[in-house]
PDB file of C-alpha atoms in Angstrom:
ATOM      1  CA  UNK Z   1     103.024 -18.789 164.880  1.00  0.00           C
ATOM      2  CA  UNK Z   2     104.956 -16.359 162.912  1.00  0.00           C
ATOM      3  CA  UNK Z   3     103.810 -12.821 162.245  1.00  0.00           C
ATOM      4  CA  UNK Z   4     106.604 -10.476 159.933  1.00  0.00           C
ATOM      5  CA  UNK Z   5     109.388 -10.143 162.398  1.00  0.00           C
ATOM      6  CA  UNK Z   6     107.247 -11.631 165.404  1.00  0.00           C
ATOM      7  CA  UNK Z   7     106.522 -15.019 166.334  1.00  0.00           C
ATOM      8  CA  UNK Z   8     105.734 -16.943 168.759  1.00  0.00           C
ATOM      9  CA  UNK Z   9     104.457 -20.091 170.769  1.00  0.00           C
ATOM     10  CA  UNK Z  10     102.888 -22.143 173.843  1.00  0.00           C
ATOM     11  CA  UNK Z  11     104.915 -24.705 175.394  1.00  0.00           C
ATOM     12  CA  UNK Z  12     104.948 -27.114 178.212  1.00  0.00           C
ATOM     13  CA  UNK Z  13     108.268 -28.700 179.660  1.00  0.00           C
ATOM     14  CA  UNK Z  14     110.278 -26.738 176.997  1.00  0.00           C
ATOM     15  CA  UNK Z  15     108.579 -28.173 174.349  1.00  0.00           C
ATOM     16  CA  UNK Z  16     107.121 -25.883 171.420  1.00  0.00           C
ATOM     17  CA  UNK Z  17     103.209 -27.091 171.206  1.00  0.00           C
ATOM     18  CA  UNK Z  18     102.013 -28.198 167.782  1.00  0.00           C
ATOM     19  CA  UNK Z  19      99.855 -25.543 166.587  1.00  0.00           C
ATOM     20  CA  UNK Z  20      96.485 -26.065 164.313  1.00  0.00           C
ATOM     21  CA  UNK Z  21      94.017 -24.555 162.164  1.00  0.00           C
ATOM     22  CA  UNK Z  22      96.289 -21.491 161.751  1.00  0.00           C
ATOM     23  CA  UNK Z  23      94.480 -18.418 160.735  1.00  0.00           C
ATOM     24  CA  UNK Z  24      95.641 -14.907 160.200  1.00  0.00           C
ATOM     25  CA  UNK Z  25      94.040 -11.066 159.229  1.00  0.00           C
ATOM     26  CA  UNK Z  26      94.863  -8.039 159.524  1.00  0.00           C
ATOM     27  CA  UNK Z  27      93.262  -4.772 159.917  1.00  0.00           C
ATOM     28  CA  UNK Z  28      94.853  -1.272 159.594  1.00  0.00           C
ATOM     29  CA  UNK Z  29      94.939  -0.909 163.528  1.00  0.00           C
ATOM     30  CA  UNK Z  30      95.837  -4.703 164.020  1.00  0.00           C
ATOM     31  CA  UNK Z  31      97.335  -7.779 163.007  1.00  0.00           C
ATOM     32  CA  UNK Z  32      95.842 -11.419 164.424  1.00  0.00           C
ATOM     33  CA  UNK Z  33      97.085 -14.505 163.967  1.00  0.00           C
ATOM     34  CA  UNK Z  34      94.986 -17.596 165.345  1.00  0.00           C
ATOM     35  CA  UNK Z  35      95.795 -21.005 166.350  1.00  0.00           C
ATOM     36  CA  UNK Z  36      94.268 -24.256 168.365  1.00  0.00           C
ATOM     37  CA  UNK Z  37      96.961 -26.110 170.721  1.00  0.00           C
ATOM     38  CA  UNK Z  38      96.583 -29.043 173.141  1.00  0.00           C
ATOM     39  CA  UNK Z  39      96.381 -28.519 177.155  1.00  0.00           C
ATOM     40  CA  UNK Z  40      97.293 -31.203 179.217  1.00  0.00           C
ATOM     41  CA  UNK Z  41      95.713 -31.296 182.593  1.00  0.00           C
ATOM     42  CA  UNK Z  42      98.525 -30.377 185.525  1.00  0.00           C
ATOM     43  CA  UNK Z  43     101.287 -29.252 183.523  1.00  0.00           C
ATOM     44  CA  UNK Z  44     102.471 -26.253 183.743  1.00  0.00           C
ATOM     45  CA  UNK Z  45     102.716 -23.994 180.504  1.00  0.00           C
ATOM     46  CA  UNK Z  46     104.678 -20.647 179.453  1.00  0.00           C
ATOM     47  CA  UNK Z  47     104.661 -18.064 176.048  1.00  0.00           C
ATOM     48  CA  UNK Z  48     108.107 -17.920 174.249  1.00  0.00           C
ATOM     49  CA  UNK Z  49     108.031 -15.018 171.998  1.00  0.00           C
ATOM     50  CA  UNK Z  50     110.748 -13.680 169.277  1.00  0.00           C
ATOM     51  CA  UNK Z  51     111.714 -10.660 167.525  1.00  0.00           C
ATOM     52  CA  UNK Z  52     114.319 -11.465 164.461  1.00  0.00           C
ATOM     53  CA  UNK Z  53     115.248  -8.337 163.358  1.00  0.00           C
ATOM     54  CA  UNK Z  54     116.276  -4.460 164.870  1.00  0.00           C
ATOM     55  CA  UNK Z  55     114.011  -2.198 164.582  1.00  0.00           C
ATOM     56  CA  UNK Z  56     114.064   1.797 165.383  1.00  0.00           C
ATOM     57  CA  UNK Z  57     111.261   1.147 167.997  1.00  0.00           C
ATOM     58  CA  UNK Z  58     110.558   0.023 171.411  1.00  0.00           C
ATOM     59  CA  UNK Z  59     108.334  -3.352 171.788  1.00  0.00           C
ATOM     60  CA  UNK Z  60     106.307  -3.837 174.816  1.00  0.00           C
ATOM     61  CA  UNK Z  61     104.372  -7.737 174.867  1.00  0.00           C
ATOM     62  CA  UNK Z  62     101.771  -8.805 177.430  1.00  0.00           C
ATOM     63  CA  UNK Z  63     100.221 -12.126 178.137  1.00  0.00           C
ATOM     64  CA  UNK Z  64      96.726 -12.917 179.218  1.00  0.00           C
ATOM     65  CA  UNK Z  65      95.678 -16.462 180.330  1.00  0.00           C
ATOM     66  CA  UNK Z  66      91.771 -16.581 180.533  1.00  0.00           C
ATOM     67  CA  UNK Z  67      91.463 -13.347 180.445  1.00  0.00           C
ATOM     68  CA  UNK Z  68      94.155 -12.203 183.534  1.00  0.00           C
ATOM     69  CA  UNK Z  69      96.537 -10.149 182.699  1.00  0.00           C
ATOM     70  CA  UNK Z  70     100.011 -10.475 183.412  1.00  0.00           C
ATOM     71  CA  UNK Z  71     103.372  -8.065 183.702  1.00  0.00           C
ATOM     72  CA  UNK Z  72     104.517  -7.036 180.546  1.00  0.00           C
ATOM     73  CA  UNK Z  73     107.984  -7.098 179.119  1.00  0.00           C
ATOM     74  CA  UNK Z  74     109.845  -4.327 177.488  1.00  0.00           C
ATOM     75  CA  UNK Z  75     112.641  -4.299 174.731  1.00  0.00           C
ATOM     76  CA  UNK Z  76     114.643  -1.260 173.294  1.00  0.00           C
ATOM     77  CA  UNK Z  77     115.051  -0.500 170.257  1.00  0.00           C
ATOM     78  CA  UNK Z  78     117.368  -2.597 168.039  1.00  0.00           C
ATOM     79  CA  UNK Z  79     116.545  -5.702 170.338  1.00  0.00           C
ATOM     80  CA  UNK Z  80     116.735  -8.891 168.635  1.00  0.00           C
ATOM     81  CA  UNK Z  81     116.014 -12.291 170.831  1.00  0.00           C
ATOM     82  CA  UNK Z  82     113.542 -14.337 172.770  1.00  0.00           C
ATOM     83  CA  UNK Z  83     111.809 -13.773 175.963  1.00  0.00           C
ATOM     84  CA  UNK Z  84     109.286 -15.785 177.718  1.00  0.00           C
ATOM     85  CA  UNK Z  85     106.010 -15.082 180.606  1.00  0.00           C
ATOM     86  CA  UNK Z  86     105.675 -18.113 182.792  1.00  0.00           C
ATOM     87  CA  UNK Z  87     103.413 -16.878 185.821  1.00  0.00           C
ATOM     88  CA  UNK Z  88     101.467 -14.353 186.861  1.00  0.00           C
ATOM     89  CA  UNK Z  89     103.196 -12.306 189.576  1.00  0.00           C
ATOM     90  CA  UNK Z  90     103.375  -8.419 191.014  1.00  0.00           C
ATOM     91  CA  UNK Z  91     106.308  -6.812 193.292  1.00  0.00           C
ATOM     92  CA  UNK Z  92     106.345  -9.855 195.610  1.00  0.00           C
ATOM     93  CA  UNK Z  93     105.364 -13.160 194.668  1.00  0.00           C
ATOM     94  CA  UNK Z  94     105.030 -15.424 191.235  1.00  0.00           C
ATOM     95  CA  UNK Z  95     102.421 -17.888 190.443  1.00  0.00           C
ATOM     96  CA  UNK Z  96     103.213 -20.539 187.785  1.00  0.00           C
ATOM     97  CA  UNK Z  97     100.357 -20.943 184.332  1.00  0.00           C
ATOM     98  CA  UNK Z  98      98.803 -24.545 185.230  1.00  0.00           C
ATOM     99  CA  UNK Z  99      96.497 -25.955 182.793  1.00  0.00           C
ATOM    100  CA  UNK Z 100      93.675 -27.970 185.002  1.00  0.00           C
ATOM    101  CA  UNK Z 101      89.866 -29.457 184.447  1.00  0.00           C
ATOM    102  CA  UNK Z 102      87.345 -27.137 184.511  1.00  0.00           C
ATOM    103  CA  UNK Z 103      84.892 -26.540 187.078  1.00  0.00           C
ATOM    104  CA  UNK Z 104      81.486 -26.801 185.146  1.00  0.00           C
ATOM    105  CA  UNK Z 105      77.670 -25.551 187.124  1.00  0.00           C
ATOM    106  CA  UNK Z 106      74.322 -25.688 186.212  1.00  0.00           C
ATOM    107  CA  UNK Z 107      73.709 -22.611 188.224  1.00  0.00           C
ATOM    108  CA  UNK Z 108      71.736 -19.973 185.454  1.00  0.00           C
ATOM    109  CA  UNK Z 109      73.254 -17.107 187.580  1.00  0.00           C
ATOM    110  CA  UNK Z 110      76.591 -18.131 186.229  1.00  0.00           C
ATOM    111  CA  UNK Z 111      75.199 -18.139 182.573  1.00  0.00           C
ATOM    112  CA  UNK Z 112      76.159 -14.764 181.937  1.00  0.00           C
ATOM    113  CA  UNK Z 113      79.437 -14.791 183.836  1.00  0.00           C
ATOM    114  CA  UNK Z 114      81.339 -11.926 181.635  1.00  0.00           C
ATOM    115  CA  UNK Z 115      84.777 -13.521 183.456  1.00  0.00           C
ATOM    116  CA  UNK Z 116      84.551 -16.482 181.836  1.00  0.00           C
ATOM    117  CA  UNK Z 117      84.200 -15.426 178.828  1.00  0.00           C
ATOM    118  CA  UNK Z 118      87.968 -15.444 177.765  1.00  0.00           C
ATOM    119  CA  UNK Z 119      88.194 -19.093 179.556  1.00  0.00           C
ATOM    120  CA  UNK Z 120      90.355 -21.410 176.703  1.00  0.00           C
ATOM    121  CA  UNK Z 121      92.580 -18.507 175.348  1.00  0.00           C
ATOM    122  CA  UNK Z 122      95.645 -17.572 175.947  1.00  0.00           C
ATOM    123  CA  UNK Z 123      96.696 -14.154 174.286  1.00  0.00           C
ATOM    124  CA  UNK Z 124     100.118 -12.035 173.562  1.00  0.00           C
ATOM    125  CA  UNK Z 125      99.617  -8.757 172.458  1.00  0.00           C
ATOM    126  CA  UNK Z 126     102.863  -7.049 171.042  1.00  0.00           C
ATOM    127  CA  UNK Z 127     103.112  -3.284 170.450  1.00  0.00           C
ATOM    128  CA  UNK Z 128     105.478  -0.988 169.280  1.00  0.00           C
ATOM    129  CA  UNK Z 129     106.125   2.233 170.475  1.00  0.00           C
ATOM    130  CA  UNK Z 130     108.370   4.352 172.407  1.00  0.00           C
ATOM    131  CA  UNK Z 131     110.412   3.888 176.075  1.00  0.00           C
ATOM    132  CA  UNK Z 132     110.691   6.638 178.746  1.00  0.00           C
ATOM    133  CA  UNK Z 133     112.470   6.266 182.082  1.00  0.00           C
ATOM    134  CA  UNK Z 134     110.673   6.868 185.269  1.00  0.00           C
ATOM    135  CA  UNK Z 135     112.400   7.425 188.532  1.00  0.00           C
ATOM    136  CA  UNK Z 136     111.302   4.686 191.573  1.00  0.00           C
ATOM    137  CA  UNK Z 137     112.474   5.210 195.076  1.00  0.00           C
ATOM    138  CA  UNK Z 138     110.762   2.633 197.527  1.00  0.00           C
ATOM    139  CA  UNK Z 139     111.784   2.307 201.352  1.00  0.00           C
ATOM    140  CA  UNK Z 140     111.377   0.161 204.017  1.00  0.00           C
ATOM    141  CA  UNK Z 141     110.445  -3.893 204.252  1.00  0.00           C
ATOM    142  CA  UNK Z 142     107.512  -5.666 202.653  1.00  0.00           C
ATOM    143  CA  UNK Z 143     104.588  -6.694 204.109  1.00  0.00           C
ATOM    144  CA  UNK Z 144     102.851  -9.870 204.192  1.00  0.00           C
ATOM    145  CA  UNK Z 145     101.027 -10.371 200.538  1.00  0.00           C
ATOM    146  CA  UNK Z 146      99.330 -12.707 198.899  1.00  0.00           C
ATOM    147  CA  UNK Z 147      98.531 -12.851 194.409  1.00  0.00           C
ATOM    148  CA  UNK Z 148      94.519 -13.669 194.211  1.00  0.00           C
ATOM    149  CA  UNK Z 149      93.212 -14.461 191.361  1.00  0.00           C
ATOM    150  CA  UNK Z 150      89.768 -15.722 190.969  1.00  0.00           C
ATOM    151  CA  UNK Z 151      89.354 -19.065 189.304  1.00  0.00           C
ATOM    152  CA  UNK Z 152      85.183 -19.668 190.329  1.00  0.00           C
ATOM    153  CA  UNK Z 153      83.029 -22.383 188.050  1.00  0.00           C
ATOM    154  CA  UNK Z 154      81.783 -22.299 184.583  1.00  0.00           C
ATOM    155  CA  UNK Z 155      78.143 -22.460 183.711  1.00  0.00           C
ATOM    156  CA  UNK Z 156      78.016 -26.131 181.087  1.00  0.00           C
ATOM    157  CA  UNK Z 157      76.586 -24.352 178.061  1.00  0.00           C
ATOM    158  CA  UNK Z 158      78.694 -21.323 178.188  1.00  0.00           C
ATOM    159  CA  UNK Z 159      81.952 -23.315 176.975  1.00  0.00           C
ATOM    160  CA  UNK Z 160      80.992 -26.291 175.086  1.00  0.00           C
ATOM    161  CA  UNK Z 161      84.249 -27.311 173.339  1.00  0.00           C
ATOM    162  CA  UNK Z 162      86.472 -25.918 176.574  1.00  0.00           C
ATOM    163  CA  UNK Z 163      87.536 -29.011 178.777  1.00  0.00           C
ATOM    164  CA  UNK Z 164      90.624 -26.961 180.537  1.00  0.00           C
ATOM    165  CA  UNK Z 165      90.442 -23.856 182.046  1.00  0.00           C
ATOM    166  CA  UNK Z 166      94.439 -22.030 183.552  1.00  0.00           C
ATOM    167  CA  UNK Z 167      94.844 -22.061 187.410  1.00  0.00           C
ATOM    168  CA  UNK Z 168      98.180 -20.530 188.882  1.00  0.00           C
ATOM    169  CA  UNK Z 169     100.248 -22.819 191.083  1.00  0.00           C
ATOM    170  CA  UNK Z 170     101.642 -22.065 194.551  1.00  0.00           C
ATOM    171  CA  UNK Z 171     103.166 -18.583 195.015  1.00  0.00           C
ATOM    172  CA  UNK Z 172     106.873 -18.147 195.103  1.00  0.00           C
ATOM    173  CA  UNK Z 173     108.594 -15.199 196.656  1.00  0.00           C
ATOM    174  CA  UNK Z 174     110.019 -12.840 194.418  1.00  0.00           C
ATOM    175  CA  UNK Z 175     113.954 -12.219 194.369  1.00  0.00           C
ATOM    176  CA  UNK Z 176     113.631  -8.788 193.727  1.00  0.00           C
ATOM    177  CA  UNK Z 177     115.055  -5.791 195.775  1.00  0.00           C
ATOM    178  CA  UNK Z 178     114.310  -2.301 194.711  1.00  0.00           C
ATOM    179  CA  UNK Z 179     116.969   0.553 195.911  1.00  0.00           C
ATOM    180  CA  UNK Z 180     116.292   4.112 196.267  1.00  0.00           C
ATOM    181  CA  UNK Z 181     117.117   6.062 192.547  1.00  0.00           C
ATOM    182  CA  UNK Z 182     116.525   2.524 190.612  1.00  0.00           C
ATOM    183  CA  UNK Z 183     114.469   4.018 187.435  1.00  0.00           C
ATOM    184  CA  UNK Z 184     111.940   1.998 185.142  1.00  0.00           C
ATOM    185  CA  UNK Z 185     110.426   1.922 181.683  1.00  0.00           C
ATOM    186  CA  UNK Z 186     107.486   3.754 181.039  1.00  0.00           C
ATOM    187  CA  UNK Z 187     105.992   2.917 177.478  1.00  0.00           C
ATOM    188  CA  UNK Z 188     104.061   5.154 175.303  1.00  0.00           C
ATOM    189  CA  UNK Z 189     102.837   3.255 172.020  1.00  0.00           C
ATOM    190  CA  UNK Z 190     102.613   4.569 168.653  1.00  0.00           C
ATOM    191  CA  UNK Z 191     100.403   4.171 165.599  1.00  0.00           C
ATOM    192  CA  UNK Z 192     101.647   1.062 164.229  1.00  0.00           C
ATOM    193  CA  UNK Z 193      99.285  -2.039 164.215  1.00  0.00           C
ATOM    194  CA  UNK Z 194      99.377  -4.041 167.313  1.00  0.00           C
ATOM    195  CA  UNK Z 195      99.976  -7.964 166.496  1.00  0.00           C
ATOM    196  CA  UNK Z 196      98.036 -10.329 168.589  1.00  0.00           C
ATOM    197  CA  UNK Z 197      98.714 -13.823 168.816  1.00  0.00           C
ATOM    198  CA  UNK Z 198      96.042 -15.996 170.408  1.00  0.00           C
ATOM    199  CA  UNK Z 199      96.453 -19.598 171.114  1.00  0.00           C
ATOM    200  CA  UNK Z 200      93.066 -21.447 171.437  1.00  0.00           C
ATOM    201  CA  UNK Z 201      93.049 -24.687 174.226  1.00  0.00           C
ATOM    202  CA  UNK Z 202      91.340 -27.254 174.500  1.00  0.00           C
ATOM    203  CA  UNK Z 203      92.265 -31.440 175.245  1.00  0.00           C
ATOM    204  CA  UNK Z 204      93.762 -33.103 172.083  1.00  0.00           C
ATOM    205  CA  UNK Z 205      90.765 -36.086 171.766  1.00  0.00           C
ATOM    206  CA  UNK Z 206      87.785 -32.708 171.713  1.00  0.00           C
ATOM    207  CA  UNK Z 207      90.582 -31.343 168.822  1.00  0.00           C
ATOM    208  CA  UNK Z 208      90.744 -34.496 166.864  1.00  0.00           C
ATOM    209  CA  UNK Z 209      87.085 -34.992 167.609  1.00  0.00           C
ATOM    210  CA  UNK Z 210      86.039 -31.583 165.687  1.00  0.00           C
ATOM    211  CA  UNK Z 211      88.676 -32.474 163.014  1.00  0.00           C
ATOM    212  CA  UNK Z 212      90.716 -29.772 163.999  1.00  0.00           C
ATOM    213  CA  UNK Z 213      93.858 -32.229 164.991  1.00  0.00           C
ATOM    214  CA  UNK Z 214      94.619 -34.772 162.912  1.00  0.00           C
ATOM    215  CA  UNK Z 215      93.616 -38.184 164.885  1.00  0.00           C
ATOM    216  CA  UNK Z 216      96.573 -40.443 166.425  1.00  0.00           C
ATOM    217  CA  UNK Z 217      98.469 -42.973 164.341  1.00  0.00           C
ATOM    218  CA  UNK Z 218      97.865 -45.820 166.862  1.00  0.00           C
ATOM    219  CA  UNK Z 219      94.367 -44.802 168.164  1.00  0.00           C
ATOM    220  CA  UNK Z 220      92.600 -46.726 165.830  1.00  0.00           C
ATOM    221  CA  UNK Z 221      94.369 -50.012 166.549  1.00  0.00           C
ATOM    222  CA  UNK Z 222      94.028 -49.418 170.200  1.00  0.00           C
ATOM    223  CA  UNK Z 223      90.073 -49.003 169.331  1.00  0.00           C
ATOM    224  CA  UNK Z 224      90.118 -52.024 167.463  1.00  0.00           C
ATOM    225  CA  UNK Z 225      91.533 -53.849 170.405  1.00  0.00           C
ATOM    226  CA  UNK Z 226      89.337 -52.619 173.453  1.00  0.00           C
ATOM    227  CA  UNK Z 227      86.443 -53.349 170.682  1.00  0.00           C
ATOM    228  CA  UNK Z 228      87.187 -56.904 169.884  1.00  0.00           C
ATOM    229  CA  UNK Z 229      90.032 -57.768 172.578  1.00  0.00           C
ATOM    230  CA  UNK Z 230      87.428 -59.680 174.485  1.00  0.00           C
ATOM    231  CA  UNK Z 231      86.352 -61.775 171.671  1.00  0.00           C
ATOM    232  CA  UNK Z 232      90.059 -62.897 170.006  1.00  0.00           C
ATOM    233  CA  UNK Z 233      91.674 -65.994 171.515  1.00  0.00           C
ATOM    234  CA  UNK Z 234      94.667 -67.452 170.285  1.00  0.00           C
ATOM    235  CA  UNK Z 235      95.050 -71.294 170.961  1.00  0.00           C
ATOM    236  CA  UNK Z 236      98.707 -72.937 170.382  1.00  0.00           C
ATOM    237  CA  UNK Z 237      98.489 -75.841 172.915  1.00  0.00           C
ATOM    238  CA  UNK Z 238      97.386 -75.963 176.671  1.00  0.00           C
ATOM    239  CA  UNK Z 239      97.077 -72.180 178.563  1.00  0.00           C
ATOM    240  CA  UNK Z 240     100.365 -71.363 180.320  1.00  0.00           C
ATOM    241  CA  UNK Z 241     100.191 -67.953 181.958  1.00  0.00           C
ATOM    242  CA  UNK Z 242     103.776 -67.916 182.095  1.00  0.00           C
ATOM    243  CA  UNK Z 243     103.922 -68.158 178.322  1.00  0.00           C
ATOM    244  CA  UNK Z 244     102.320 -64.506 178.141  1.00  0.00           C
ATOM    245  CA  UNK Z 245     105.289 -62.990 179.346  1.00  0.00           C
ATOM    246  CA  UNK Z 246     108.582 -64.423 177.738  1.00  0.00           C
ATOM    247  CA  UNK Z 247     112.233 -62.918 178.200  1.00  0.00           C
ATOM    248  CA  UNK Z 248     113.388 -61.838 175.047  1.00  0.00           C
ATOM    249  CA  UNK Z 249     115.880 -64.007 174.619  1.00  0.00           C
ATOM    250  CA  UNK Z 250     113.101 -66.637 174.669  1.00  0.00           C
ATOM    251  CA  UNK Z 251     111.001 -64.558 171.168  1.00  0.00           C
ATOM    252  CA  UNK Z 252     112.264 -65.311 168.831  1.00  0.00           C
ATOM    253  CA  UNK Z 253     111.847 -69.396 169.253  1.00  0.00           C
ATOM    254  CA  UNK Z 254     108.571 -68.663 170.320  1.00  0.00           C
ATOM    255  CA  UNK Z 255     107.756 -66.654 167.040  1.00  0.00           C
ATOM    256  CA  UNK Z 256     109.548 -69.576 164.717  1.00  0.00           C
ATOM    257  CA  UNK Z 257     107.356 -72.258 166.381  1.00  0.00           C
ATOM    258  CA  UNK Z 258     104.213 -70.220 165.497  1.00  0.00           C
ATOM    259  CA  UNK Z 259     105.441 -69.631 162.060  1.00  0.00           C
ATOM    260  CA  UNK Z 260     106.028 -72.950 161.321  1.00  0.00           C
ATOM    261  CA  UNK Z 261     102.469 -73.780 162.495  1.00  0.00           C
ATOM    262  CA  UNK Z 262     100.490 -71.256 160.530  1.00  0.00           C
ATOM    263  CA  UNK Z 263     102.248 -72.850 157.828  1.00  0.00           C
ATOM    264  CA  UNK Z 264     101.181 -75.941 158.869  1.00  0.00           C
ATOM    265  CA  UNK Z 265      97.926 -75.100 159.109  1.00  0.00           C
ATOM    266  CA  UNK Z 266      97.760 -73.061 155.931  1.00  0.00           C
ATOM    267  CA  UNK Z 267      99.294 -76.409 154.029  1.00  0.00           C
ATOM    268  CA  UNK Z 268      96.437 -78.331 155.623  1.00  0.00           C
ATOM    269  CA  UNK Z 269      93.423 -76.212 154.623  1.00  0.00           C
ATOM    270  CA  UNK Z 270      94.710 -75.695 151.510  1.00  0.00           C
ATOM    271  CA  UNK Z 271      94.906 -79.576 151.111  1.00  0.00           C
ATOM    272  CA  UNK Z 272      91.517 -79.561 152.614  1.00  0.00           C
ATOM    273  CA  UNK Z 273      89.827 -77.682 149.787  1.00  0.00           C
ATOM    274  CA  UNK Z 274      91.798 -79.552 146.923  1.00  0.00           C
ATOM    275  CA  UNK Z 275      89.978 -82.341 147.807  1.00  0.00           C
ATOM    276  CA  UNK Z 276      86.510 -80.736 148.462  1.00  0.00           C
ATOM    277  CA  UNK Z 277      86.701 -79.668 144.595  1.00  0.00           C
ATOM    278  CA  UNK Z 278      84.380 -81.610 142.048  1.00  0.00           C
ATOM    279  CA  UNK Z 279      86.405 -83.833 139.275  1.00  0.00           C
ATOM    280  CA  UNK Z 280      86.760 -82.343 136.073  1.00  0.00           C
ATOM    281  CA  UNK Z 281      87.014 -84.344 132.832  1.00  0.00           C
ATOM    282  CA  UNK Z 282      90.463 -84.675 131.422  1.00  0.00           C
ATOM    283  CA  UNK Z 283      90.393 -83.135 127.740  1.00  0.00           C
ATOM    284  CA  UNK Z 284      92.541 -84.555 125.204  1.00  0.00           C
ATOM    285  CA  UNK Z 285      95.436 -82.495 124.256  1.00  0.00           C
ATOM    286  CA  UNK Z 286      94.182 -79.340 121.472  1.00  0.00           C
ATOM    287  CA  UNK Z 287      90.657 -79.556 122.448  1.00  0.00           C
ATOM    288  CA  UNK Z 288      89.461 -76.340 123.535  1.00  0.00           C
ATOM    289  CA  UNK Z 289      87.033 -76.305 126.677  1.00  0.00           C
ATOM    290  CA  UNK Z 290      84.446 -73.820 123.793  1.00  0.00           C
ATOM    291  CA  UNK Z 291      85.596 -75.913 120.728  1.00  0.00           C
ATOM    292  CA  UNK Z 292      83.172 -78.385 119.780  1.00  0.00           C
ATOM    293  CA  UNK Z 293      84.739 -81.562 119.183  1.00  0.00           C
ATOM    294  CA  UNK Z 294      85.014 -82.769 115.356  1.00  0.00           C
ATOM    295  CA  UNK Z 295      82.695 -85.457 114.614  1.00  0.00           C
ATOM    296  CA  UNK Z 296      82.883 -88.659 112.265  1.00  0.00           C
ATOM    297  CA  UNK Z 297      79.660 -90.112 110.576  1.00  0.00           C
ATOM    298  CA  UNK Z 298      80.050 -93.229 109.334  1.00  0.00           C
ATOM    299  CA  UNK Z 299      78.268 -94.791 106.362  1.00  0.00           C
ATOM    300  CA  UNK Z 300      76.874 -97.996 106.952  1.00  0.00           C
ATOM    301  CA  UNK Z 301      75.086 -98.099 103.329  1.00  0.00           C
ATOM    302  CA  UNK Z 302      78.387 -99.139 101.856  1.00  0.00           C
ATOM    303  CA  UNK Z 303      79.295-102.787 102.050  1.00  0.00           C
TER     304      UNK Z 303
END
């Protein structure tokens, strides 16, 4: 989705998601731009977002995934390029964005679950602003950590069209060292609008099923075969299962012969139904079928 000088997108092994039912608005505080992508269950997912041209301002973007939200990222001004949010993490460990099945209950107490109320969006909010340096001085060795994030069930009726929900893979220690005097980026934003880009999720069969993705090319022929599959047999001569699987050097024969006998058989039935047709009477030559034949009376008074 593309938003002025922003834009941005979902995508799973490095592949930009196709993005539907794009909608965008804008308010003097904000600007939101809408979309509905595909999850696939147990791949793993990221946010690649852009900035195409300089600017006199700072940009600070953060992702949330179902409502967690993760580290944000910082650019200077003048910063043209692409950067990207692939887990959730904090000082010491990282947790790859999984899409996965979600966990539905028919527990009421979970009816009114306010943390799964962002489940099936994933959100990058981009502001602009201004950058400040802060001074960091940490000592000594880490401790033993671990990232939690809660991912509990869903009541069924709170997310009817939500099939996926985001877990976060296995963590992954962080290769980061902090030394006394290092200094970081402290962001204060300014008055501009803030753009949000939200990507709605769901499984691609629930999008083509609300007519929100346009259905597959092949599905219908592969419905047409699970319907009737069972009912079509094709006779040419006595069953040979090794006839079902040929080596294709061994094709194209095999489609010749069948050629020649659906012609065959098309020449016969054709054949066939010439002779089933009633006789007609032969008309002689400039008679029409409507004209009415001339006729001669003869006078038999005369001798």
């Amino acid at each position: 989705m593309i938003f002025g000088d922003l834009s941005a997108y979902v995508f799973i092994d490095d592949q930009e998601l196709p993005e539907y039912a794009v909608v965008a608005s804008s308010t003097p505080t904000e600007n939101r731009i809408t979309c509905w992508i595909a999850s696939e269950e147990g791949k793993k997912f990221g946010v690649r977002w852009m900035n195409a041209a300089e600017q006199s301002w700072g940009i600070r973007a953060e992702v949330s995934v179902d409502g967690v939200c993760c580290s944000g990222q910082t650019a200077r001004p003048g910063w043209v390029g692409t950067k990207e949010r692939t887990y959730l993490s904090d000082d010491l460990v990282t947790r790859d964005f999984m899409f996965s099945n979600i966990q539905l209950t028919d527990d009421d107490s979970m009816l009114d679950d306010q943390n799964s109320k962002d489940i099936g969006q994933i959100v990058l909010r981009v502001e602009t602003g201004e950058l400040r340096k802060k001074q960091v001085v940490k000592h000594g060795k880490w401790k033993s950590h671990t990232l939690h994030v809660r991912e509990g069930k869903v009541h069924e009726r709170s997310k009817k069209a939500c099939a996926h929900r985001v877990i976060f893979a296995e963590e992954v220690p962080r290769q980061v060292h902090y030394q006394p005097g290092r200094s970081t980026s402290m962001f204060k934003p300014d008055d501009r609008p803030t753009t949000v880009f939200v990507f709605k999720y769901t499984r691609l069969d629930i999008l083509q099923a609300m007519d929100i993705a346009p259905s597959t090319p092949n599905n219908s022929s592969k419905e047409e075969a699970n319907d009737y599959g069972d009912d079509i047999e094709i006779i040419d001569g006595p069953y040979e299962p090794s006839s079902l699987s040929l080596p294709p050097k061994d094709v194209k024969p095999r489609i010749q012969h069948l050629e020649m006998e659906l012609q065959r058989l098309r020449a016969q039935l054709t054949s066939i139904s010439e002779d089933q047709k009633p006789s007609r009477v032969k008309l002689e030559c400039g008679v029409s079928r409507r004209q009415k034949p001339d006729i001669e009376i003869l006078d038999l008074t005369k001798d």
